Amino acid sequence: MKHVKTLGTALIFGSLAFSGASLAGGASGEALSYTCAGCHGTNGASTGPASPSLAGMSAVYLADSMRAFKSGERESTIMMRIAKGYDDDDFDKMGAFFEKQTMHIADQSAGGMAGKGEKLHEKYCDKCHAESGMDPEDEAGQLGGQWTAYTEYQLQDVMDGTRDPGKKMTKALKKMHKKEGDAGIQALLDYYASKK
Amino acid sequence: MSNKFSRRNFVKAGAAVGAASLAAGFSPFAIGGAHGSKKVVVVGGGVGGATAAKYIKMMDSSIDVTLIEANKDYYTCFLSNEVLGGDRQMNTLKISYAGLKGHGVKVVNDIVTGIDSGKQMVKTRGGDSFKYDRCIVSPGVDFKWELIDGYDASVAENTPHAWKAGPQTVTLRKQLESMRDGGTVIIAPPPNPFRCPPGPGERISQIAHYLKNNKPKSKILAFDPKKGFSKKGLFVDGWARHYGFDAGSMSGGLIDYTLQDGVVAYDARTKTVTTKSGNKIKGDVVNIIPAQKAGAIAAAAGLTNAKGWCPIKGNTFESTQHKNIHVIGDAAIASPLPKSGYAANSEGKVCAAAVVALLNGKEAPHPTYVNTCYSIIAPNDGISVAMVYNFVDGKIGKVKGSGGLTPKAFDAKARAREQQYAYSWFENIKADSWG
Ligand SMILES: Cc1cc2nc3c(=O)[nH]c(=O)nc-3n(C[C@H](O)[C@H](O)[C@H](O)COP(=O)(O)OP(=O)(O)OC[C@H]3O[C@@H](n4cnc5c(N)ncnc54)[C@H](O)[C@@H]3O)c2cc1C
């Protein structure tokens, strides 16, 4: 997926959220993002057990994800129906709002293979998902501290071809799986869940 | 830019930070009486009232917010049908008001008996009065008992509606547990408009789920005054897959669903319902969900129209009948938004933003709303309806092209995930409204 940073992002957010200029038309980033909280948690900090936290996510990744949900390029149970209610400007505003929030670490237990998972992460995933997948600048979602059920669904979807995160990512995951099997996936999930 | 102005902006920008520190029990931005803090009184600590109170504090912690709620604890209606089905415990529905207190909301346990819009004063049964600059009313629903002969609030204690979660949910569950195999469960869904349109379908699903595994010779008979019901296609398809139902005849297996023939009378002694067409049927367990109207305090305060609901302006939720009083949640006429928990939460935020702006001498901001309702037909079979709403030409409207239902074609992977996402929605909506 291409990541083209929209020039206006910061400006749009600045003017709308801080001056009440939202009267002019369209809702502010804050107002738009508050409507997501019933599923994604207050300010995007999800209480789980499956729906992902959005807090601290890169604005570009969030807006790109919304576009992909809207077009159907990325399959979803419900996000397509939600994303179709907004335009690109709205997505940028939501992105700017969530990017400002502190990344949320899920309060969940991790299985016993976190050590092994760390090694697998370093070997196969780290180059695109730095800092245990917690660096928003990678624009590739949150791995460490994300809800395990959600991350597991994404890996299932990449494995069975439902989600296309780019050829290289798919190749890396399949290579890992070929060598380590389902236990490798479990080890990675344990590792991400162990992040506190 | 004045000091006051920039501080307020700071609070806004720091919403997340503010929320975190407020949750810890103190408010770094509290201004107190410095420039005479504005007072908001919230009537009813359900989904709508709690959300509005919390978000006002998040947006401007200098506003003095008092929330008056009749009950010590709140029990969510959402997922209470799973308690009836036996897969969920009552304590997971229970919510305390500690979270709101942590945001600096003053929570009062009392019953509001009157709202004096002239004096801008709320009065309680306990004898207290609370002055307000703006009042937010979110009392939920009450029942039009008079429409079913022989059914009223006292009869409902043993023949529960269970349309407000709490003791009646427990009673109905116990009755299902003690019913013999081969018994008849009668369910009477209400006429429109009512709280949680997909709720009766979900209830039938959950009770069928219980009967299938425990009392498979039993039968659910539904008598609905309406021509159809919310998510009908999805429910009917699910009932066929799980409970032996036939969509063509609307009967078979564990469920018989009669449309356009609601319950008009009830004999509590013999547990017999009479339908509009004159049918008399005796049940072992009877669940009558009466027609609804706005919570009683709304009528007492002169906020309701002839039909018993509260007309409001869609961008502020201010009553069109009384200034400085806002009505949100099930009690308000916010159509096309349905009477649901997600909608009440969304309305609470729109109302909070408007109240904060108006109290600070600004215009209400541009609103945006979302609704979603999940229902669980059976384990690993979750479905949903969703919609995004906007405010155009002075009215709330559906955003064209958005929303809709879970696809009807059964997709095992997606349905299993929807159940898990429904549980996530449950945890998040509780935390977002009261936490
Ligand atoms: C079986 C069932 C299943 C449901 N499932 C879902 C679902 O899956 N998703 C969904 O979105 N919605 C669901 N709902 C709907 C949801 O519960 C309501 O829409 C929501 O609670 C409305 O919020 P409210 O603030 O208007 O009212 P409520 O949440 O009912 O709150 C009203 C509060 O006001 C208090 N009150 C009333 N009068 C006074 C007074 N005079 N003084 C003091 N306090 C007072 C009451 O005690 C109560 O706590 C369901 C409902 C039912 C019945």
XYZ file of C-alpha atoms and ligand atoms in Angstrom:
684
model
C 0.000 0.000 0.000
C 1.264 3.475 -0.826
C 1.651 5.959 1.950
C 1.353 9.489 0.697
C 1.288 11.965 3.519
C -1.393 14.528 2.829
C 0.071 17.953 3.153
C -2.921 19.463 4.877
C -3.285 17.016 7.720
C -1.765 19.057 10.499
C -3.298 22.291 9.281
C -6.787 20.873 8.939
C -6.697 19.480 12.421
C -5.204 22.650 13.824
C -7.841 24.931 12.493
C -10.853 22.737 13.131
C -10.140 21.295 16.503
C -8.716 24.391 18.095
C -10.837 27.252 16.963
C -14.312 25.838 16.784
C -14.182 26.518 13.050
C -15.979 23.234 12.634
C -19.121 25.345 12.319
C -18.055 26.119 8.817
C -18.860 22.618 7.717
C -17.877 19.117 8.593
C -17.334 17.896 12.131
C -14.006 18.322 13.960
C -11.469 15.521 14.280
C -12.374 15.277 17.923
C -16.112 14.938 17.260
C -15.536 12.381 14.508
C -13.159 10.331 16.636
C -15.419 10.343 19.684
C -17.962 8.330 17.690
C -15.455 5.452 17.356
C -15.003 5.080 21.123
C -17.969 2.756 21.678
C -16.012 0.071 19.828
C -12.380 1.231 20.065
C -12.383 2.713 23.580
C -12.211 6.285 24.882
C -9.627 8.112 22.744
C -8.868 4.826 21.003
C -7.671 2.901 24.065
C -9.609 -0.346 23.624
C -10.611 -2.444 26.636
C -10.657 -5.478 24.328
C -10.883 -8.417 24.105
C -10.746 -8.198 20.287
C -11.323 -4.764 18.816
C -8.036 -2.967 18.221
C -6.727 0.110 20.003
C -6.234 3.090 17.719
C -4.508 5.390 20.209
C -1.093 6.541 19.053
C -1.480 5.024 15.591
C 0.119 6.945 12.733
C -2.300 9.290 10.993
C -1.231 8.008 7.605
C -1.770 4.358 8.505
C -5.174 5.137 9.978
C -6.359 7.133 6.977
C -4.998 4.524 4.557
C -6.745 1.761 6.496
C -10.034 3.658 6.375
C -9.711 4.109 2.629
C -8.931 0.412 2.210
C -11.958 -0.550 4.329
C -14.180 1.839 2.392
C -13.185 0.478 -1.014
C -13.333 -3.106 0.205
C -9.678 -3.601 -0.669
C -9.238 -4.607 2.974
C -11.896 -7.054 4.158
C -13.698 -6.359 7.420
C -16.650 -7.488 9.429
C -17.968 -3.984 10.069
C -15.406 -1.270 9.225
C -16.482 -1.073 5.584
C -19.980 -0.085 6.650
C -18.545 2.555 8.998
C -15.850 3.893 6.634
C -18.401 4.493 3.876
C -19.862 7.271 6.012
C -16.818 9.536 5.598
C -14.548 11.198 3.059
C -10.771 11.563 2.838
C -10.787 14.805 4.819
C -12.598 13.099 7.657
C -10.057 10.260 7.609
C -7.186 12.742 7.875
C -8.871 14.471 10.788
C -9.448 11.173 12.607
C -5.862 10.163 11.908
C -4.543 13.404 13.369
C -6.681 12.931 16.469
C -5.630 9.345 17.197
C -1.967 10.021 16.401
C -1.930 12.514 19.291
C -3.126 9.959 21.846
C -0.732 7.851 23.886
C -0.392 4.327 22.534
C -2.434 1.909 24.626
C -0.964 -1.306 25.995
C -3.565 -4.050 26.318
C -3.941 -5.540 29.782
C -3.789 -9.222 28.855
C -1.837 -12.331 29.762
C 0.768 -13.825 27.457
C 1.491 -17.496 26.808
C 4.857 -19.079 27.569
C 6.615 -18.648 24.237
C 7.338 -14.917 24.354
C 11.121 -15.522 24.399
C 10.982 -17.565 21.246
C 8.596 -15.028 19.743
C 11.048 -12.217 20.335
C 13.701 -14.054 18.343
C 11.274 -14.741 15.507
C 10.181 -11.117 15.498
C 13.795 -9.917 15.235
C 14.485 -12.335 12.414
C 11.377 -11.938 10.256
C 9.443 -8.844 11.225
C 11.571 -6.241 12.961
C 12.836 -4.508 9.861
C 9.372 -3.212 9.048
C 7.882 -3.352 12.567
C 10.508 -1.671 14.759
C 10.336 -1.526 18.552
C 8.263 -4.698 18.800
C 5.863 -3.243 16.276
C 5.183 -0.226 18.483
C 6.784 2.465 16.373
C 3.956 4.402 14.708
C 6.377 5.772 12.116
C 6.447 2.346 10.470
C 2.857 2.958 9.414
C 2.129 -0.739 9.761
C -0.262 -0.935 12.721
C 0.514 -1.759 16.353
C 1.821 -5.225 17.225
C 3.259 -5.076 20.773
C 0.473 -4.312 23.254
C -2.290 -4.707 20.682
C -5.127 -7.086 21.606
C -4.003 -10.628 20.736
C -7.309 -11.730 19.226
C -7.143 -8.857 16.739
C -3.514 -9.495 15.761
C -4.254 -13.196 15.384
C -7.143 -12.437 13.017
C -4.817 -10.276 10.910
C -2.184 -13.007 10.683
C -4.855 -15.571 9.737
C -6.069 -13.191 7.049
C -2.583 -12.652 5.642
C -1.945 -16.407 5.677
C -5.169 -17.286 3.846
C -4.864 -14.394 1.423
C -7.798 -12.362 2.735
C -5.565 -9.421 3.657
C -2.772 -8.118 1.455
C -0.285 -6.106 3.519
C 2.210 -6.047 0.632
C 4.058 -8.901 -1.020
C 7.112 -8.634 1.224
C 5.206 -8.868 4.466
C 3.216 -11.841 3.206
C 6.427 -13.518 2.109
C 8.090 -12.896 5.486
C 5.143 -14.366 7.383
C 4.834 -17.404 5.134
C 8.556 -18.050 5.325
C 8.387 -17.913 9.095
C 5.349 -20.212 9.107
C 6.948 -22.729 6.779
C 9.876 -23.106 9.123
C 8.189 -22.754 12.519
C 4.581 -23.763 11.850
C 1.584 -22.580 13.906
C 3.799 -22.624 16.982
C 5.777 -19.781 15.403
C 2.633 -17.682 15.055
C 1.693 -18.462 18.652
C 5.190 -17.484 19.820
C 4.922 -14.133 18.029
C 1.484 -13.527 19.556
C 2.860 -14.370 23.006
C 5.699 -11.935 22.463
C 3.408 -9.078 21.390
C 1.066 -9.812 24.321
C 4.020 -9.770 26.743
C 4.793 -6.132 25.944
C 3.898 -3.993 28.931
C -6.139 35.384 23.309
C -7.297 35.526 26.910
C -6.007 33.172 29.543
C -9.326 31.472 29.944
C -9.493 30.818 26.247
C -6.109 29.205 25.943
C -6.627 27.076 29.000
C -9.817 25.694 27.573
C -8.079 24.890 24.346
C -5.374 23.178 26.290
C -7.944 20.988 27.983
C -9.396 20.060 24.629
C -6.099 19.223 23.054
C -5.086 17.268 26.107
C -8.241 15.204 26.217
C -6.370 11.926 26.535
C -3.952 13.252 29.087
C -6.797 14.886 30.935
C -8.793 11.690 30.945
C -5.925 9.679 32.295
C -5.171 12.009 35.155
C -8.818 12.640 35.899
C -9.424 8.932 36.063
C -6.756 8.800 38.730
C -9.000 10.957 40.846
C -7.883 14.552 40.538
C -8.327 17.235 37.993
C -5.257 19.238 37.081
C -7.350 21.674 35.063
C -10.086 22.293 37.611
C -10.752 25.987 37.802
C -13.406 25.796 40.466
C -15.190 28.981 41.378
C -12.500 31.257 39.928
C -14.810 32.812 37.363
C -18.048 31.388 38.746
C -18.194 27.865 37.429
C -21.135 26.943 35.227
C -23.473 24.266 36.488
C -24.811 21.286 34.586
C -27.270 18.872 36.178
C -27.703 15.496 34.496
C -30.898 13.552 35.230
C -30.375 9.792 34.873
C -27.058 7.933 34.939
C -27.756 5.447 32.145
C -25.832 5.329 28.879
C -26.798 8.805 27.692
C -26.499 10.661 30.995
C -23.233 9.034 32.051
C -21.594 9.684 28.675
C -22.665 13.325 28.623
C -21.413 13.899 32.189
C -18.036 12.266 31.518
C -17.431 14.026 28.202
C -18.359 17.451 29.576
C -15.680 16.927 32.205
C -13.205 15.772 29.551
C -13.892 18.803 27.364
C -14.034 21.451 30.091
C -13.312 20.321 33.620
C -14.175 23.783 34.998
C -17.868 23.016 34.506
C -19.564 21.759 37.657
C -21.399 18.538 36.739
C -23.909 16.828 39.047
C -25.514 13.572 37.947
C -28.650 12.378 39.740
C -29.463 8.693 39.419
C -32.219 6.674 41.091
C -30.240 3.452 41.502
C -26.980 2.748 43.361
C -25.692 0.583 40.528
C -26.611 0.365 36.880
C -27.317 -2.878 35.006
C -26.824 -2.762 31.263
C -29.674 -3.992 29.104
C -27.125 -4.854 26.453
C -26.135 -8.502 26.625
C -28.813 -9.102 29.296
C -30.362 -11.469 26.748
C -27.257 -13.625 27.149
C -28.102 -13.915 30.845
C -31.492 -15.290 29.797
C -29.698 -17.721 27.473
C -27.458 -18.833 30.329
C -24.064 -17.933 28.814
C -23.537 -14.781 30.881
C -23.634 -13.920 34.559
C -25.634 -10.998 35.906
C -22.594 -9.411 37.599
C -21.007 -8.648 34.198
C -23.888 -6.243 33.532
C -23.349 -4.351 36.778
C -21.722 -0.930 36.743
C -20.807 1.355 39.618
C -20.540 5.123 39.525
C -16.946 5.189 40.803
C -15.596 5.871 37.304
C -17.682 9.001 36.848
C -16.717 10.254 40.288
C -13.100 9.828 39.197
C -13.734 12.340 36.410
C -14.963 14.866 38.957
C -18.688 14.288 38.362
C -20.766 14.695 41.533
C -22.993 11.624 41.664
C -26.194 11.899 43.721
C -28.293 8.825 44.471
C -31.858 10.162 44.432
C -34.990 10.353 42.288
C -35.706 13.542 40.377
C -39.317 14.588 40.901
C -39.436 17.869 39.007
C -37.523 20.269 36.783
C -38.446 23.946 37.096
C -37.390 25.448 33.779
C -38.162 28.991 34.996
C -36.012 28.864 38.115
C -33.579 26.463 36.397
C -33.845 24.080 39.299
C -34.011 20.290 39.636
C -35.880 18.867 42.639
C -35.522 15.413 44.138
C -37.635 13.072 46.259
C -34.984 13.373 48.976
C -35.907 17.060 49.240
C -32.835 18.573 47.609
C -32.740 21.240 44.898
C -30.006 21.675 42.323
C -29.592 24.852 40.313
C -28.441 24.551 36.731
C -27.311 26.658 33.818
C -28.085 23.696 31.573
C -29.872 20.471 32.409
C -29.437 17.195 30.510
C -32.245 14.656 30.837
C -31.633 10.997 29.917
C -34.310 9.015 31.792
C -34.690 6.132 29.326
C -38.147 4.674 28.782
C -41.321 4.000 30.701
C -44.239 1.808 29.682
C -47.710 2.462 28.331
C -49.326 -0.077 30.659
C -52.805 0.932 29.613
C -52.450 -0.763 26.211
C -52.508 -4.334 27.593
C -55.514 -5.174 29.708
C -54.486 -6.911 32.938
C -50.779 -6.079 32.672
C -49.230 -3.401 34.880
C -46.149 -2.622 36.958
C -47.133 -4.939 39.813
C -48.091 -7.853 37.532
C -44.738 -7.333 35.791
C -42.921 -8.425 38.933
C -43.985 -12.016 38.328
C -44.536 -11.771 34.575
C -41.465 -9.697 33.789
C -40.899 -7.472 30.776
C -37.170 -7.508 31.614
C -36.829 -4.497 29.291
C -34.920 -2.698 32.041
C -32.124 -4.960 33.189
C -32.008 -5.852 36.877
C -34.246 -7.941 39.162
C -36.663 -8.743 36.315
C -33.841 -10.224 34.234
C -33.082 -12.570 37.142
C -36.765 -13.482 37.578
C -37.195 -14.323 33.912
C -34.032 -16.446 33.897
C -35.229 -18.362 36.982
C -38.607 -19.018 35.381
C -36.910 -20.435 32.299
C -34.707 -22.613 34.502
C -37.635 -24.048 36.428
C -39.860 -24.589 33.395
C -40.520 -28.230 32.420
C -39.199 -29.607 29.125
C -42.081 -29.265 26.701
C -43.197 -25.953 28.159
C -44.405 -22.888 26.258
C -42.579 -19.550 26.396
C -44.681 -16.631 25.189
C -42.891 -13.475 24.043
C -44.793 -10.325 23.142
C -42.617 -7.743 21.321
C -43.829 -4.127 21.486
C -45.120 -1.789 18.766
C -42.779 0.913 17.345
C -41.031 2.989 18.496
C -39.248 1.191 21.306
C -35.886 0.687 22.989
C -33.501 -1.568 21.044
C -35.318 -2.632 17.849
C -33.273 -5.870 17.415
C -33.702 -6.727 21.133
C -36.761 -9.010 20.859
C -35.163 -11.020 18.026
C -31.993 -11.409 20.058
C -34.030 -12.451 23.106
C -35.876 -15.129 21.125
C -32.506 -16.374 19.805
C -30.954 -16.568 23.255
C -33.944 -18.310 24.850
C -34.025 -20.765 21.914
C -30.312 -21.413 22.491
C -31.062 -22.310 26.111
C -34.054 -24.507 25.251
C -32.192 -26.338 22.493
C -29.523 -27.520 24.925
C -31.727 -28.036 27.957
C -35.429 -28.353 27.129
C -35.648 -29.268 23.431
C -39.333 -30.254 23.509
C -40.310 -26.723 24.441
C -41.606 -23.966 22.184
C -41.339 -20.190 21.939
C -44.469 -18.446 20.672
C -43.970 -14.817 19.636
C -46.941 -12.505 19.059
C -45.818 -9.297 17.401
C -48.196 -6.430 16.543
C -45.829 -5.288 13.746
C -45.560 -6.372 10.107
C -41.899 -7.123 10.470
C -38.985 -6.516 12.819
C -35.384 -5.338 12.885
C -32.774 -7.655 11.276
C -35.626 -10.054 10.397
C -33.835 -11.637 7.447
C -30.722 -12.345 9.489
C -32.613 -13.658 12.524
C -34.913 -15.870 10.489
C -31.935 -17.300 8.604
C -30.134 -17.953 11.889
C -33.188 -19.557 13.495
C -33.405 -21.888 10.504
C -29.750 -22.883 10.892
C -29.826 -23.337 14.672
C -33.363 -23.877 15.866
C -35.291 -25.746 13.154
C -37.278 -22.714 12.005
C -38.855 -22.387 8.570
C -38.755 -18.871 7.118
C -41.687 -19.483 4.749
C -44.236 -20.424 7.384
C -42.433 -18.392 10.110
C -42.655 -21.446 12.361
C -41.029 -24.801 13.044
C -38.602 -26.293 15.521
C -38.324 -24.238 18.672
C -39.984 -21.036 17.418
C -43.399 -19.932 16.142
C -43.498 -16.260 15.125
C -46.857 -14.613 14.503
C -46.779 -11.153 12.905
C -49.518 -8.507 13.044
C -51.200 -10.091 16.035
C -49.910 -8.564 19.262
C -50.967 -9.275 22.823
C -53.874 -7.091 23.982
C -54.795 -8.720 27.289
C -53.224 -10.882 29.962
C -54.681 -13.005 32.739
C -51.954 -13.304 35.344
C -53.781 -16.024 37.324
C -53.798 -18.506 34.442
C -50.787 -17.034 32.573
C -52.976 -16.670 29.494
C -52.493 -14.012 26.823
C -55.176 -12.824 24.420
C -54.015 -11.593 21.033
C -55.660 -8.964 18.875
C -57.301 -11.623 16.693
C -58.868 -13.162 19.803
C -56.522 -16.114 20.227
C -56.098 -17.195 23.852
C -52.852 -19.014 24.679
C -51.581 -20.253 28.021
C -47.856 -20.007 28.647
C -45.516 -21.561 31.186
C -43.250 -18.531 31.006
C -44.652 -15.242 29.722
C -42.555 -12.228 28.709
C -44.595 -9.190 27.738
C -42.682 -6.163 26.464
C -45.179 -3.289 26.597
C -45.380 -0.248 24.339
C -43.048 2.538 25.444
C -42.718 6.261 26.047
C -40.091 8.589 27.489
C -39.172 8.090 31.168
C -41.823 9.618 33.470
C -39.744 12.613 34.555
C -39.721 13.875 30.949
C -43.509 14.162 30.924
C -43.544 15.690 34.421
C -41.112 18.358 33.217
C -43.230 19.179 30.171
C -40.662 17.846 27.716
C -42.850 15.294 25.902
C -45.187 15.610 22.919
C -48.620 13.988 22.579
C -47.036 10.641 21.746
C -44.946 10.646 24.905
C -41.502 11.347 23.415
C -39.279 14.449 23.582
C -38.780 16.677 20.540
C -35.259 18.113 20.348
C -32.913 20.030 18.049
C -30.625 17.443 16.483
C -27.361 19.393 16.808
C -27.651 20.307 20.508
C -30.390 17.981 21.804
C -31.941 21.034 23.429
C -35.663 20.536 23.950
C -37.840 22.444 21.510
C -40.300 22.888 24.387
C -38.031 24.203 27.156
C -34.877 26.286 26.897
C -31.679 25.161 28.607
C -32.959 21.603 28.988
C -31.495 18.937 26.727
C -32.942 15.451 26.239
C -30.849 12.523 24.997
C -31.071 8.751 24.705
C -34.209 6.680 24.309
C -36.459 9.512 25.544
C -35.499 11.876 22.707
C -36.941 11.927 19.190
C -33.638 11.610 17.362
C -34.915 9.531 14.459
C -33.426 8.247 12.146
C -31.098 7.378 15.065
C -32.674 4.372 16.790
C -33.285 3.997 20.518
C -30.098 2.120 21.292
C -27.194 2.252 23.706
C -24.692 3.138 20.993
C -26.946 5.970 19.825
C -27.430 7.214 23.420
C -23.633 7.250 23.847
C -23.156 9.114 20.564
C -25.915 11.607 21.437
C -24.333 12.127 24.864
C -21.122 13.331 23.204
C -22.870 15.604 20.710
C -24.905 17.090 23.560
C -21.816 17.468 25.785
C -19.916 19.335 23.054
C -22.906 21.621 22.457
C -23.403 22.323 26.170
C -19.695 23.084 26.665
C -19.680 25.436 23.675
C -22.905 27.195 24.660
C -21.808 27.665 28.273
C -18.620 29.232 26.943
C -20.530 31.649 24.752
C -19.808 29.865 21.486
C -21.982 28.261 18.874
C -22.606 24.545 19.042
C -20.100 22.622 16.911
C -21.037 20.545 13.888
C -22.318 17.154 15.086
C -21.637 13.641 13.810
C -23.153 10.390 15.072
C -22.766 6.623 14.758
C -24.981 3.719 15.713
C -24.220 0.015 15.892
C -26.203 -2.847 17.387
C -24.730 -6.291 17.694
C -26.916 -9.348 18.327
C -25.843 -12.883 19.132
C -28.036 -15.512 17.450
C -26.056 -18.451 18.866
C -22.460 -19.055 19.926
C -20.139 -18.108 17.021
C -22.980 -16.423 15.178
C -22.855 -12.682 15.793
C -24.574 -10.140 13.524
C -24.679 -6.370 13.448
C -26.309 -3.313 12.007
C -24.396 -0.040 11.697
C -24.945 3.461 10.336
C -23.208 6.844 10.218
C -25.396 9.939 10.612
C -24.887 13.619 9.864
C -26.738 16.877 10.383
C -27.998 18.472 7.181
C -30.613 21.196 6.720
C -31.350 21.228 10.429
C -32.040 17.511 10.590
C -30.293 14.306 11.577
C -29.900 12.113 8.492
C -28.280 8.865 7.441
C -25.075 9.292 5.461
C -25.901 7.783 2.079
C -23.970 4.641 1.259
C -22.845 4.047 4.834
C -23.986 1.365 7.209
C -26.206 -1.630 6.750
C -26.374 -5.178 7.970
C -24.006 -8.123 8.244
C -24.212 -9.936 4.880
C -26.924 -12.600 4.963
C -24.845 -15.366 3.373
C -23.422 -17.275 6.334
C -19.654 -16.831 6.673
C -18.438 -18.856 9.661
C -15.174 -16.935 10.109
C -16.849 -13.515 10.030
C -19.763 -14.555 12.281
C -17.413 -15.962 14.934
C -15.411 -12.736 14.841
C -18.556 -10.635 15.090
C -19.355 -12.365 18.369
C -15.904 -11.483 19.725
C -16.255 -7.941 18.405
C -19.700 -7.750 20.069
C -18.048 -8.587 23.395
C -15.406 -5.923 22.678
C -18.140 -3.439 21.925
C -19.757 -4.360 25.261
C -16.541 -3.766 27.228
C -15.702 -0.556 25.372
C -19.152 1.017 25.557
C -19.255 0.354 29.311
C -15.788 1.870 29.802
C -16.494 4.800 27.468
C -19.794 5.695 29.130
C -19.066 5.122 32.834
C -15.327 4.404 33.107
C -32.817 -6.532 26.121
C -32.120 -5.304 25.635
C -30.962 -5.426 24.874
C -30.300 -4.292 24.428
N -29.172 -4.447 23.676
C -28.558 -3.373 23.139
C -27.411 -3.526 22.314
O -26.938 -4.634 22.072
N -26.841 -2.410 21.808
C -27.325 -1.173 22.060
O -26.745 -0.209 21.578
N -28.414 -0.983 22.854
C -29.035 -2.053 23.386
N -30.155 -1.869 24.188
C -30.722 -0.511 24.349
C -30.044 0.322 25.436
O -30.018 -0.375 26.652
C -30.783 1.643 25.621
O -31.037 2.204 24.372
C -29.965 2.620 26.462
O -29.840 2.133 27.761
C -30.576 4.011 26.455
O -29.867 4.879 27.296
P -30.636 6.021 28.125
O -29.603 6.841 28.766
O -31.642 6.669 27.244
O -31.488 5.203 29.191
P -31.020 4.227 30.351
O -29.719 3.603 30.017
O -32.161 3.339 30.655
O -30.768 5.183 31.582
C -31.791 5.881 32.227
C -31.381 6.090 33.671
O -32.127 7.147 34.223
C -32.505 6.790 35.540
N -33.701 7.578 35.851
C -34.882 7.593 35.179
N -35.721 8.473 35.754
C -35.060 9.034 36.789
C -35.405 10.017 37.754
N -36.605 10.597 37.768
N -34.470 10.353 38.686
C -33.246 9.766 38.694
N -32.877 8.837 37.801
C -33.779 8.475 36.859
C -32.718 5.292 35.484
O -32.599 4.707 36.759
C -31.607 4.863 34.528
O -30.420 4.524 35.205
C -30.821 -3.004 24.694
C -31.983 -2.881 25.458
C -32.640 -4.012 25.908
C -33.870 -3.852 26.729
